[in-house]
Amino acid sequence: MHPSFIWKMAWRDSRSSRRRLLAFSISITLGIAALVSIGSFRITLAQAIDDQARTLVGADLIIVSRRAFTPEEEAFLHSLGEPQAREVRFSTMATFAKGTRLTAVRALAGDFPFYGTMETDPLNAARDFRQGGGVVVKESLLIQFGAKPGDHVKIGDVDFIIAGALKKIPGEGSAATSFTPSVYIPLQDLAATNLLKPGSVVRYRDYIKFAAGTDAEKRIALLVPQIQKFGLDYDTVAKQKRDLGNSLDNLYRFLNLVGFVALLLGAVGVASAIAAHLQQKQKTGAILRCLGASARGTAFVYVLQAAAMGFVGALAGAALGIVMQITLPRLLKSFMPLPIATTLAWLPILRGMFIGLGICILFALPALLRFRRLSPLIVLRAHVEQERPRRDRAVIVIYLLIAASVTAFGIEQSDQWLRGLIFAAALGLAILIFIGVAKLLIVLVRKFFPHGWSFALRQGLANLYRPNNRTLLLTISLGLGTFLLLNLYLTREVLLAQFKSIGANDQPNIFLFDIQPDQTTGVTEIVRSLGLPIIQQAPVVTMRLTQIKDRLTSDLVADKQNKIPEWELQREYRSTFREVLAETEKIIAGQWIGRVAYKPGDVVPVSLDKELADDWKAKIGDELVFDVQGVPLKTRIASLRDIDWKRFQTNFFVVFPVGVLESAPTFNVLVSRVPDPAASARLQNAVVAKFSNVSAIDLTTVIQTVDSILGKVALVIRLISLYTLAAGLIVLGSTIWSGRYQRLKESVLLRTLGASRAQIYQILCAEYFALGLLASATAIVLALASSWALARFVFKLDYAPSFWPLLIAVAAVSGLTVVIGLLTSRGIGTTPPLEILRTEVE
């Protein structure tokens, strides 16, 4: 066959089936759209971070202290030059006319931010509040209490005038301020609030801007040893970029997973569509063979059609991906600390099209290779056993190539070869389970066939194991999509349920903290006077870890081989002291020591959280050194505790015995329970009115905030998961359509034997309902198992799923299978029997 003839034949032969092929190409379109949109979003986000890096922190260098800067530190900061800005951060209650709320107070002096702007309404509020007497309040907080510029808000002992609403400022993301909205006050007014007490949790920050032309990274590298010598923390543009990239890794992984699955389902849809197309082109192919066409040339005609279908799908997918790339930044803007441009990134567009087209052709090849063995005798007789050897080496090679390509694609999407291999193996295991269940169903239906059932039900069940059945393909394609969507849903519900459970039963739901020792009695009396219980009281002492066994934590941080999480080495630990264990913990190793007679220089026995000990590779008897607000304290691990962190009480990583920390600066935490929001408001107002420095966390508000954030995340998950769902529906339609011709002949034969149209549709309903029920039931079992594993081993949470969504999923998937099956089978019950009979004798 001349190449020009093959091209012409491929074009002419496609006329009768172009609409159907284009419809089935939607499945690969969705997969490519996912790849394009996710890849473009990742590149544009990275570009935005690079372009606006300095607005992530608003300065070139930030030096942070957990105590007021000493004279030596002030001299060091002064030597760095100007301009600089100073900020004091802490949390406290803000009292509005209509209520109180825990806020993050920022006492600011200087021209911060040096990069980017503080966006306020009105615009001059960002400048006017620094003159004194005014504050800038997060816009969402003003909306909550119905406040506006010109109204008053009380912070500590000072009644401030609201100068304006804060819309945005460098260094703060919307999600972070959802829990504790920011309030900016002038630094010169901080002392008048009388909020800073001994032991208060406060952060002192110095913002530094280098002179133009300075190599910031080189200068910071020279300053780091001096900063660490003073025991100060620091933040830079480079660290913020790295931390932001790390925090987005899970988002990238999820989006890549959805793109991978959508593309995989799209490829399965293409494979089933090509199989259906070739089934209807057998007679055309046989005629070409009778006219002298080679088997290879005949197959190549349809390879071109499959490639054309994939190419059109790739173009449409690229276009849809561009639209989604514009949409994603808008959906995720609440979680981004900087604006993301929606410029086009051509590399992921071309990459998505190339990968999608390649996978499309690869998945279509098995059916196309089998087509090359088409017998010319089909022209003379409709029923001819095709020459199909038991093992077709070319098809086996293609299947191996598909497995290798899917694995390689999984590794590429995961960014880590081990994670990619695990994911590909897990996906392969899920597919094998679906295959096993489908084959088990066929065996069981054959062996235990219900001969006493009605004619329609018997025929529908018999279709599950008859020649050309679609039991296996439908079970895999439909079950896989259902499994992935249910797994996402169940995991989200498990996470959300842990937050909702805090208000259940008798668990505490309000925490009063930053209570000074001389205020403990007064706060306790207020709580009891309102008829509320005192569930727990605990003193808190802030400290930092400086040494694990014989190694300094600063050395561990600098050691690239160190596997201890950096946050565990650099964080500030809030520890307590008590004689007895709390109800949320139990000793699993060592001996609990509740009281000691301490003398300076003694090694103090402490109790450590077992998970922290595992991270530190520490055991009973190992020594730790803590810096208790400037005083080094040697300790020895006397016991390890298993802590139930899901119980919302004052749990601590490190617990000291009584007799050691009493003289250290402390504050107290009081835990109670309020029956409703009105009681919570009365308690907070009463406490703040008498003790302005005491702050409260109402967990019902936290639950609402978490629910709101998770709701936004869930919206993104649902939208992105629509790729998978839509691809699954297309696959379902194409696989059902691939058996349409066989069902048409069977239905005509049944009509010839006297079956009514109603009976034919009942047979189809029985078959498709059984397939939908099988696929959804298997998917639910797998989703329950996988979401349980995630909850148990990844999130360390209890697992108690709600079963009514699963029942809805079974009904929905089974119903969808029946509806789509009937839609793609239109005409089966109305096609005249003579039409099929004529094709048998032509």
Short mmCIF file of C-alpha atoms in Angstrom, two decimals, residues 127 196 285 366 415 425 506 557 580 589 622 643 733 749:
data_model
loop_
_atom_site.label_atom_id
_atom_site.label_comp_id
_atom_site.label_asym_id
_atom_site.label_seq_id
_atom_site.Cartn_x
_atom_site.Cartn_y
_atom_site.Cartn_z
CA ARG A 127 1.14 55.79 57.82
CA LEU A 196 4.20 42.35 78.82
CA GLY A 285 -10.43 -4.06 7.24
CA PRO A 366 -2.60 -3.59 21.85
CA ASP A 415 10.00 13.74 42.20
CA ALA A 425 3.07 -0.64 42.85
CA ASP A 506 -17.03 16.59 78.25
CA VAL A 557 21.34 21.87 62.48
CA VAL A 580 1.40 13.21 88.83
CA ALA A 589 9.60 3.20 79.69
CA ASP A 622 20.59 10.12 78.07
CA ILE A 643 0.69 11.10 74.90
CA GLY A 733 -19.19 5.34 28.26
CA LEU A 749 -31.92 -12.25 18.35
#
